[in-house]
Amino acid sequence: MIANNLQQVHERIARACAQAGRPVQSVTLLVVSKTFGPDAVREAVAAGEHRFGENYVLEGIEKITALSDARTASGTALEWHLIGALQSNKTRVVAAHFDWVHSVDRLKIAQRLSEQRPAHLAPLQICLQVNISGESSKSGLRVGEVAEVARAVAALPRVRLRGLMAIPEPAADFDAQRAPHRALRELLARLQAGGLAALDTLSIGMSADLDAAIAEGATIVRVGSAIFGTRRAAPG
Ligand SMILES: *Cc1c(COP(=O)(O)O)cnc(C)c1O
């Protein structure tokens, strides 16, 4: 079932890319495995996937450890992305285990990740999470704070700022889904024009809205339930 779902998600990505006039290789699928165990991840690896996203730090590290020997058929090791909230008391273990963090929402977290990234590993790849829908309850930087934080993060030695991430408010129709994604794309363009030309990542789009996100320039779509099915309740 997982392999079949993955094939359908890849077909959906390809259709959305064709419609947007974008090459299919311009969009990366991040397989969101939160709440699913190592066996489900192995099934996705057997189907050729190697990029996985986790929300909860300790659950993620358990899986990273359990799957340290896993390789795709072509020999690629797994790449792990933290996409959930990160508290400062967990930055050290995150810096030691993950390859990417999409959910950096303040400078202090980025500074700690940079200081704590082990010397033998490549710089940690990070995105700033933006509260693009302006909901008071959701995490993420306010749009007006992003440029200043981005400039400071880009100067840190052991993290590499790659771009922006958002979790927009759910919307039912395609045009309503596009609006926040477009706002994030325009914010990224302003950062690029303002001296951060190397930024190349827009982490937007989930099972329900990945088509709209691709239409607005998503470079990483984070997809869970369309691949693994409905999740049981989140831990904690
Ligand atoms: C769970 C989650 C996803 C995947 O959501 P689905 O709707 O299951 O595709 C993507 N991004 C974040 C930040 C998530 O927490």
PDB file of C-alpha atoms and ligand atoms in Angstrom:
ATOM      1  CA  MET A   1       0.000   0.000   0.000  1.00  0.00           C
ATOM      2  CA  ILE A   2       2.798   2.440   0.890  1.00  0.00           C
ATOM      3  CA  ALA A   3       4.562   1.850  -2.436  1.00  0.00           C
ATOM      4  CA  ASN A   4       1.304   2.338  -4.303  1.00  0.00           C
ATOM      5  CA  ASN A   5       0.506   5.548  -2.408  1.00  0.00           C
ATOM      6  CA  LEU A   6       4.005   6.836  -3.106  1.00  0.00           C
ATOM      7  CA  GLN A   7       3.534   6.225  -6.794  1.00  0.00           C
ATOM      8  CA  GLN A   8       0.294   8.205  -6.698  1.00  0.00           C
ATOM      9  CA  VAL A   9       1.929  11.080  -4.818  1.00  0.00           C
ATOM     10  CA  HIS A  10       4.753  11.201  -7.362  1.00  0.00           C
ATOM     11  CA  GLU A  11       2.191  11.262 -10.172  1.00  0.00           C
ATOM     12  CA  ARG A  12       0.383  14.119  -8.419  1.00  0.00           C
ATOM     13  CA  ILE A  13       3.646  16.050  -8.085  1.00  0.00           C
ATOM     14  CA  ALA A  14       4.433  15.435 -11.772  1.00  0.00           C
ATOM     15  CA  ARG A  15       0.972  16.664 -12.830  1.00  0.00           C
ATOM     16  CA  ALA A  16       1.257  19.799 -10.694  1.00  0.00           C
ATOM     17  CA  CYS A  17       4.731  20.488 -12.106  1.00  0.00           C
ATOM     18  CA  ALA A  18       3.512  20.036 -15.683  1.00  0.00           C
ATOM     19  CA  GLN A  19       0.626  22.408 -15.041  1.00  0.00           C
ATOM     20  CA  ALA A  20       2.998  24.989 -13.565  1.00  0.00           C
ATOM     21  CA  GLY A  21       5.539  24.589 -16.366  1.00  0.00           C
ATOM     22  CA  ARG A  22       8.163  23.423 -13.899  1.00  0.00           C
ATOM     23  CA  PRO A  23      10.584  20.494 -14.265  1.00  0.00           C
ATOM     24  CA  VAL A  24       9.569  17.608 -12.010  1.00  0.00           C
ATOM     25  CA  GLN A  25      13.066  17.514 -10.490  1.00  0.00           C
ATOM     26  CA  SER A  26      12.491  21.010  -9.080  1.00  0.00           C
ATOM     27  CA  VAL A  27      10.231  19.546  -6.366  1.00  0.00           C
ATOM     28  CA  THR A  28      11.552  17.226  -3.660  1.00  0.00           C
ATOM     29  CA  LEU A  29       9.259  14.865  -1.786  1.00  0.00           C
ATOM     30  CA  LEU A  30       9.827  14.775   1.968  1.00  0.00           C
ATOM     31  CA  VAL A  31       8.096  11.694   3.364  1.00  0.00           C
ATOM     32  CA  VAL A  32       6.587  12.627   6.749  1.00  0.00           C
ATOM     33  CA  SER A  33       6.834   9.520   8.914  1.00  0.00           C
ATOM     34  CA  LYS A  34       5.765  10.964  12.289  1.00  0.00           C
ATOM     35  CA  THR A  35       3.809   8.436  14.414  1.00  0.00           C
ATOM     36  CA  PHE A  36       4.686   5.587  12.010  1.00  0.00           C
ATOM     37  CA  GLY A  37       7.309   3.056  13.028  1.00  0.00           C
ATOM     38  CA  PRO A  38      10.594   1.973  11.454  1.00  0.00           C
ATOM     39  CA  ASP A  39       8.863  -0.787   9.459  1.00  0.00           C
ATOM     40  CA  ALA A  40       6.727   1.750   7.601  1.00  0.00           C
ATOM     41  CA  VAL A  41       9.842   3.813   6.888  1.00  0.00           C
ATOM     42  CA  ARG A  42      11.625   0.703   5.573  1.00  0.00           C
ATOM     43  CA  GLU A  43       8.746   0.101   3.187  1.00  0.00           C
ATOM     44  CA  ALA A  44       9.112   3.618   1.826  1.00  0.00           C
ATOM     45  CA  VAL A  45      12.895   3.121   1.542  1.00  0.00           C
ATOM     46  CA  ALA A  46      12.298  -0.101  -0.403  1.00  0.00           C
ATOM     47  CA  ALA A  47      10.150   1.977  -2.765  1.00  0.00           C
ATOM     48  CA  GLY A  48      13.119   4.310  -3.311  1.00  0.00           C
ATOM     49  CA  GLU A  49      12.575   7.150  -0.821  1.00  0.00           C
ATOM     50  CA  HIS A  50      15.381   8.449   1.372  1.00  0.00           C
ATOM     51  CA  ARG A  51      14.182  11.806   2.788  1.00  0.00           C
ATOM     52  CA  PHE A  52      12.043  11.592   5.909  1.00  0.00           C
ATOM     53  CA  GLY A  53      10.414  14.229   8.092  1.00  0.00           C
ATOM     54  CA  GLU A  54       9.718  13.945  11.817  1.00  0.00           C
ATOM     55  CA  ASN A  55       7.816  16.264  14.147  1.00  0.00           C
ATOM     56  CA  TYR A  56       8.824  15.039  17.564  1.00  0.00           C
ATOM     57  CA  VAL A  57      12.516  15.147  18.462  1.00  0.00           C
ATOM     58  CA  LEU A  58      12.780  12.020  20.598  1.00  0.00           C
ATOM     59  CA  GLU A  59      10.556   9.904  18.356  1.00  0.00           C
ATOM     60  CA  GLY A  60      12.658  11.039  15.414  1.00  0.00           C
ATOM     61  CA  ILE A  61      15.963  10.177  17.056  1.00  0.00           C
ATOM     62  CA  GLU A  62      14.695   6.709  17.947  1.00  0.00           C
ATOM     63  CA  LYS A  63      13.872   6.119  14.286  1.00  0.00           C
ATOM     64  CA  ILE A  64      17.133   7.628  13.045  1.00  0.00           C
ATOM     65  CA  THR A  65      19.023   5.246  15.325  1.00  0.00           C
ATOM     66  CA  ALA A  66      16.918   2.200  14.418  1.00  0.00           C
ATOM     67  CA  LEU A  67      17.353   2.899  10.697  1.00  0.00           C
ATOM     68  CA  SER A  68      21.008   3.935  10.623  1.00  0.00           C
ATOM     69  CA  ASP A  69      21.797   0.903   8.441  1.00  0.00           C
ATOM     70  CA  ALA A  70      18.945   1.469   5.975  1.00  0.00           C
ATOM     71  CA  ARG A  71      19.877   2.221   2.355  1.00  0.00           C
ATOM     72  CA  THR A  72      17.906   2.574  -0.848  1.00  0.00           C
ATOM     73  CA  ALA A  73      18.548   0.033  -3.632  1.00  0.00           C
ATOM     74  CA  SER A  74      21.033   2.511  -5.104  1.00  0.00           C
ATOM     75  CA  GLY A  75      22.919   2.702  -1.792  1.00  0.00           C
ATOM     76  CA  THR A  76      21.747   6.106  -0.561  1.00  0.00           C
ATOM     77  CA  ALA A  77      21.630   6.609   3.215  1.00  0.00           C
ATOM     78  CA  LEU A  78      18.587   8.229   4.797  1.00  0.00           C
ATOM     79  CA  GLU A  79      18.285  12.000   5.268  1.00  0.00           C
ATOM     80  CA  TRP A  80      16.296  13.259   8.272  1.00  0.00           C
ATOM     81  CA  HIS A  81      14.394  16.533   8.503  1.00  0.00           C
ATOM     82  CA  LEU A  82      12.919  17.948  11.701  1.00  0.00           C
ATOM     83  CA  ILE A  83       9.662  19.737  10.824  1.00  0.00           C
ATOM     84  CA  GLY A  84       8.094  20.150  14.278  1.00  0.00           C
ATOM     85  CA  ALA A  85       8.554  22.607  17.130  1.00  0.00           C
ATOM     86  CA  LEU A  86      12.056  22.744  18.602  1.00  0.00           C
ATOM     87  CA  GLN A  87      12.697  23.855  22.200  1.00  0.00           C
ATOM     88  CA  SER A  88      16.138  25.123  23.140  1.00  0.00           C
ATOM     89  CA  ASN A  89      16.778  22.241  25.564  1.00  0.00           C
ATOM     90  CA  LYS A  90      16.648  19.810  22.592  1.00  0.00           C
ATOM     91  CA  THR A  91      18.919  21.640  20.134  1.00  0.00           C
ATOM     92  CA  ARG A  92      22.008  19.592  21.041  1.00  0.00           C
ATOM     93  CA  VAL A  93      20.503  16.203  20.176  1.00  0.00           C
ATOM     94  CA  VAL A  94      18.902  17.663  17.055  1.00  0.00           C
ATOM     95  CA  ALA A  95      22.233  19.120  15.901  1.00  0.00           C
ATOM     96  CA  ALA A  96      23.836  15.714  16.369  1.00  0.00           C
ATOM     97  CA  HIS A  97      21.213  13.610  14.566  1.00  0.00           C
ATOM     98  CA  PHE A  98      19.272  15.533  11.934  1.00  0.00           C
ATOM     99  CA  ASP A  99      20.348  16.795   8.489  1.00  0.00           C
ATOM    100  CA  TRP A 100      17.742  19.567   8.190  1.00  0.00           C
ATOM    101  CA  VAL A 101      15.563  21.628  10.526  1.00  0.00           C
ATOM    102  CA  HIS A 102      12.589  23.332   8.815  1.00  0.00           C
ATOM    103  CA  SER A 103      11.066  24.796  11.965  1.00  0.00           C
ATOM    104  CA  VAL A 104      13.574  27.387  13.214  1.00  0.00           C
ATOM    105  CA  ASP A 105      11.422  30.190  14.587  1.00  0.00           C
ATOM    106  CA  ARG A 106      13.918  32.359  16.455  1.00  0.00           C
ATOM    107  CA  LEU A 107      17.549  33.395  16.227  1.00  0.00           C
ATOM    108  CA  LYS A 108      18.513  31.812  19.546  1.00  0.00           C
ATOM    109  CA  ILE A 109      17.589  28.345  18.260  1.00  0.00           C
ATOM    110  CA  ALA A 110      19.730  28.821  15.145  1.00  0.00           C
ATOM    111  CA  GLN A 111      22.666  30.076  17.242  1.00  0.00           C
ATOM    112  CA  ARG A 112      22.483  27.019  19.490  1.00  0.00           C
ATOM    113  CA  LEU A 113      22.237  24.652  16.513  1.00  0.00           C
ATOM    114  CA  SER A 114      25.287  26.298  14.948  1.00  0.00           C
ATOM    115  CA  GLU A 115      27.324  26.087  18.171  1.00  0.00           C
ATOM    116  CA  GLN A 116      26.285  22.493  18.812  1.00  0.00           C
ATOM    117  CA  ARG A 117      26.583  21.026  15.312  1.00  0.00           C
ATOM    118  CA  PRO A 118      29.311  18.358  15.595  1.00  0.00           C
ATOM    119  CA  ALA A 119      32.472  19.234  13.644  1.00  0.00           C
ATOM    120  CA  HIS A 120      32.543  15.964  11.687  1.00  0.00           C
ATOM    121  CA  LEU A 121      29.124  16.608  10.144  1.00  0.00           C
ATOM    122  CA  ALA A 122      28.218  18.895   7.247  1.00  0.00           C
ATOM    123  CA  PRO A 123      26.544  22.163   8.257  1.00  0.00           C
ATOM    124  CA  LEU A 124      22.945  21.703   9.371  1.00  0.00           C
ATOM    125  CA  GLN A 125      20.531  22.829   6.630  1.00  0.00           C
ATOM    126  CA  ILE A 126      17.818  25.065   8.019  1.00  0.00           C
ATOM    127  CA  CYS A 127      14.673  26.931   7.045  1.00  0.00           C
ATOM    128  CA  LEU A 128      12.947  29.684   8.965  1.00  0.00           C
ATOM    129  CA  GLN A 129       9.348  28.886   9.807  1.00  0.00           C
ATOM    130  CA  VAL A 130       7.033  31.794   8.994  1.00  0.00           C
ATOM    131  CA  ASN A 131       3.567  32.341  10.431  1.00  0.00           C
ATOM    132  CA  ILE A 132       2.293  33.203   6.978  1.00  0.00           C
ATOM    133  CA  SER A 133      -1.421  33.096   7.789  1.00  0.00           C
ATOM    134  CA  GLY A 134      -0.885  35.390  10.781  1.00  0.00           C
ATOM    135  CA  GLU A 135      -2.721  33.113  13.202  1.00  0.00           C
ATOM    136  CA  SER A 136      -1.977  34.105  16.768  1.00  0.00           C
ATOM    137  CA  SER A 137      -1.855  30.487  17.987  1.00  0.00           C
ATOM    138  CA  LYS A 138       0.613  29.067  15.433  1.00  0.00           C
ATOM    139  CA  SER A 139       4.364  29.094  15.753  1.00  0.00           C
ATOM    140  CA  GLY A 140       6.634  30.783  13.279  1.00  0.00           C
ATOM    141  CA  LEU A 141       8.210  34.171  12.770  1.00  0.00           C
ATOM    142  CA  ARG A 142       5.996  37.114  11.910  1.00  0.00           C
ATOM    143  CA  VAL A 143       6.523  38.237   8.320  1.00  0.00           C
ATOM    144  CA  GLY A 144       7.962  41.546   9.483  1.00  0.00           C
ATOM    145  CA  GLU A 145      10.685  39.865  11.565  1.00  0.00           C
ATOM    146  CA  VAL A 146      11.946  37.459   8.920  1.00  0.00           C
ATOM    147  CA  ALA A 147      14.482  39.615   7.065  1.00  0.00           C
ATOM    148  CA  GLU A 148      16.450  40.597  10.150  1.00  0.00           C
ATOM    149  CA  VAL A 149      16.529  37.060  11.553  1.00  0.00           C
ATOM    150  CA  ALA A 150      17.460  35.642   8.133  1.00  0.00           C
ATOM    151  CA  ARG A 151      20.468  37.938   7.821  1.00  0.00           C
ATOM    152  CA  ALA A 152      21.708  36.951  11.274  1.00  0.00           C
ATOM    153  CA  VAL A 153      21.156  33.227  10.675  1.00  0.00           C
ATOM    154  CA  ALA A 154      22.893  33.377   7.281  1.00  0.00           C
ATOM    155  CA  ALA A 155      26.056  34.584   9.034  1.00  0.00           C
ATOM    156  CA  LEU A 156      26.272  31.592  11.423  1.00  0.00           C
ATOM    157  CA  PRO A 157      29.122  29.202  10.606  1.00  0.00           C
ATOM    158  CA  ARG A 158      27.686  25.724  11.219  1.00  0.00           C
ATOM    159  CA  VAL A 159      24.192  26.074   9.823  1.00  0.00           C
ATOM    160  CA  ARG A 160      23.246  26.860   6.237  1.00  0.00           C
ATOM    161  CA  LEU A 161      20.119  28.914   5.753  1.00  0.00           C
ATOM    162  CA  ARG A 162      18.243  27.417   2.775  1.00  0.00           C
ATOM    163  CA  GLY A 163      14.895  29.185   2.792  1.00  0.00           C
ATOM    164  CA  LEU A 164      11.440  29.415   4.321  1.00  0.00           C
ATOM    165  CA  MET A 165       8.836  26.994   5.630  1.00  0.00           C
ATOM    166  CA  ALA A 166       5.173  27.520   6.472  1.00  0.00           C
ATOM    167  CA  ILE A 167       2.074  25.611   7.543  1.00  0.00           C
ATOM    168  CA  PRO A 168      -0.781  27.765   6.218  1.00  0.00           C
ATOM    169  CA  GLU A 169      -4.265  27.660   7.648  1.00  0.00           C
ATOM    170  CA  PRO A 170      -6.222  24.864   5.921  1.00  0.00           C
ATOM    171  CA  ALA A 171      -8.351  26.053   3.016  1.00  0.00           C
ATOM    172  CA  ALA A 172     -10.701  24.035   0.856  1.00  0.00           C
ATOM    173  CA  ASP A 173     -10.397  25.507  -2.607  1.00  0.00           C
ATOM    174  CA  PHE A 174      -7.348  25.786  -4.796  1.00  0.00           C
ATOM    175  CA  ASP A 175      -7.195  29.579  -5.050  1.00  0.00           C
ATOM    176  CA  ALA A 176      -7.561  30.024  -1.297  1.00  0.00           C
ATOM    177  CA  GLN A 177      -4.762  27.472  -0.816  1.00  0.00           C
ATOM    178  CA  ARG A 178      -2.512  29.367  -3.202  1.00  0.00           C
ATOM    179  CA  ALA A 179      -2.688  32.737  -1.452  1.00  0.00           C
ATOM    180  CA  PRO A 180      -0.461  32.012   1.596  1.00  0.00           C
ATOM    181  CA  HIS A 181       1.949  29.980  -0.531  1.00  0.00           C
ATOM    182  CA  ARG A 182       2.266  32.946  -2.885  1.00  0.00           C
ATOM    183  CA  ALA A 183       2.910  35.270   0.059  1.00  0.00           C
ATOM    184  CA  LEU A 184       5.741  33.012   1.228  1.00  0.00           C
ATOM    185  CA  ARG A 185       7.238  32.850  -2.278  1.00  0.00           C
ATOM    186  CA  GLU A 186       7.175  36.650  -2.505  1.00  0.00           C
ATOM    187  CA  LEU A 187       8.832  36.923   0.902  1.00  0.00           C
ATOM    188  CA  LEU A 188      11.590  34.559  -0.234  1.00  0.00           C
ATOM    189  CA  ALA A 189      12.063  36.643  -3.394  1.00  0.00           C
ATOM    190  CA  ARG A 190      12.471  39.787  -1.282  1.00  0.00           C
ATOM    191  CA  LEU A 191      15.147  38.065   0.827  1.00  0.00           C
ATOM    192  CA  GLN A 192      16.951  36.878  -2.303  1.00  0.00           C
ATOM    193  CA  ALA A 193      16.881  40.378  -3.782  1.00  0.00           C
ATOM    194  CA  GLY A 194      18.011  41.828  -0.461  1.00  0.00           C
ATOM    195  CA  GLY A 195      21.366  40.042  -0.396  1.00  0.00           C
ATOM    196  CA  LEU A 196      20.492  36.425   0.391  1.00  0.00           C
ATOM    197  CA  ALA A 197      20.700  35.235  -3.207  1.00  0.00           C
ATOM    198  CA  ALA A 198      21.711  31.682  -2.224  1.00  0.00           C
ATOM    199  CA  LEU A 199      18.363  30.848  -0.645  1.00  0.00           C
ATOM    200  CA  ASP A 200      16.756  28.120  -2.741  1.00  0.00           C
ATOM    201  CA  THR A 201      14.085  26.422  -0.628  1.00  0.00           C
ATOM    202  CA  LEU A 202      10.345  26.889  -0.158  1.00  0.00           C
ATOM    203  CA  SER A 203       9.076  24.150   2.171  1.00  0.00           C
ATOM    204  CA  ILE A 204       5.315  24.275   1.638  1.00  0.00           C
ATOM    205  CA  GLY A 205       2.599  21.828   0.663  1.00  0.00           C
ATOM    206  CA  MET A 206       1.189  18.829   2.531  1.00  0.00           C
ATOM    207  CA  SER A 207      -1.203  16.029   1.543  1.00  0.00           C
ATOM    208  CA  ALA A 208      -4.160  18.398   1.167  1.00  0.00           C
ATOM    209  CA  ASP A 209      -2.533  21.305  -0.666  1.00  0.00           C
ATOM    210  CA  LEU A 210       0.651  20.158  -2.367  1.00  0.00           C
ATOM    211  CA  ASP A 211      -0.754  20.938  -5.832  1.00  0.00           C
ATOM    212  CA  ALA A 212      -1.404  24.586  -4.895  1.00  0.00           C
ATOM    213  CA  ALA A 213       2.011  24.805  -3.221  1.00  0.00           C
ATOM    214  CA  ILE A 214       3.758  23.542  -6.362  1.00  0.00           C
ATOM    215  CA  ALA A 215       1.827  26.080  -8.440  1.00  0.00           C
ATOM    216  CA  GLU A 216       3.377  28.760  -6.206  1.00  0.00           C
ATOM    217  CA  GLY A 217       6.927  27.471  -6.296  1.00  0.00           C
ATOM    218  CA  ALA A 218       7.270  24.842  -3.537  1.00  0.00           C
ATOM    219  CA  THR A 219      10.652  23.117  -3.727  1.00  0.00           C
ATOM    220  CA  ILE A 220      10.014  20.668  -0.848  1.00  0.00           C
ATOM    221  CA  VAL A 221       6.560  19.202  -0.227  1.00  0.00           C
ATOM    222  CA  ARG A 222       6.051  17.472   3.136  1.00  0.00           C
ATOM    223  CA  VAL A 223       3.619  14.592   2.719  1.00  0.00           C
ATOM    224  CA  GLY A 224       2.450  12.165   5.395  1.00  0.00           C
ATOM    225  CA  SER A 225      -1.120  10.884   5.345  1.00  0.00           C
ATOM    226  CA  ALA A 226      -1.336  10.541   1.549  1.00  0.00           C
ATOM    227  CA  ILE A 227       1.511   8.018   1.868  1.00  0.00           C
ATOM    228  CA  PHE A 228       1.006   6.232   5.193  1.00  0.00           C
ATOM    229  CA  GLY A 229      -2.732   6.738   5.758  1.00  0.00           C
ATOM    230  CA  THR A 230      -4.463   8.367   8.703  1.00  0.00           C
ATOM    231  CA  ARG A 231      -2.297   8.918  11.771  1.00  0.00           C
ATOM    232  CA  ARG A 232      -3.235   7.825  15.273  1.00  0.00           C
ATOM    233  CA  ALA A 233      -3.246  10.635  17.834  1.00  0.00           C
ATOM    234  CA  ALA A 234       0.056  12.423  18.296  1.00  0.00           C
ATOM    235  CA  PRO A 235       2.121  11.392  21.345  1.00  0.00           C
ATOM    236  CA  GLY A 236       2.322  13.723  24.332  1.00  0.00           C
TER     237      GLY A 236
HETATM  238  C1  LIG B   1       2.254  16.226   9.794  1.00  0.00           C
HETATM  239  C2  LIG B   1       2.920  17.296   9.035  1.00  0.00           C
HETATM  240  C3  LIG B   1       3.004  17.254   7.631  1.00  0.00           C
HETATM  241  C4  LIG B   1       2.326  16.189   6.797  1.00  0.00           C
HETATM  242  O1  LIG B   1       0.947  16.383   6.832  1.00  0.00           O
HETATM  243  P1  LIG B   1      -0.047  15.458   5.980  1.00  0.00           P
HETATM  244  O2  LIG B   1      -1.300  16.238   5.950  1.00  0.00           O
HETATM  245  O3  LIG B   1      -0.169  14.182   6.728  1.00  0.00           O
HETATM  246  O4  LIG B   1       0.557  15.271   4.646  1.00  0.00           O
HETATM  247  C5  LIG B   1       3.706  18.262   6.997  1.00  0.00           C
HETATM  248  N1  LIG B   1       4.303  19.254   7.681  1.00  0.00           N
HETATM  249  C6  LIG B   1       4.246  19.330   9.018  1.00  0.00           C
HETATM  250  C7  LIG B   1       4.927  20.446   9.718  1.00  0.00           C
HETATM  251  C8  LIG B   1       3.539  18.368   9.725  1.00  0.00           C
HETATM  252  O5  LIG B   1       3.475  18.472  11.049  1.00  0.00           O
END
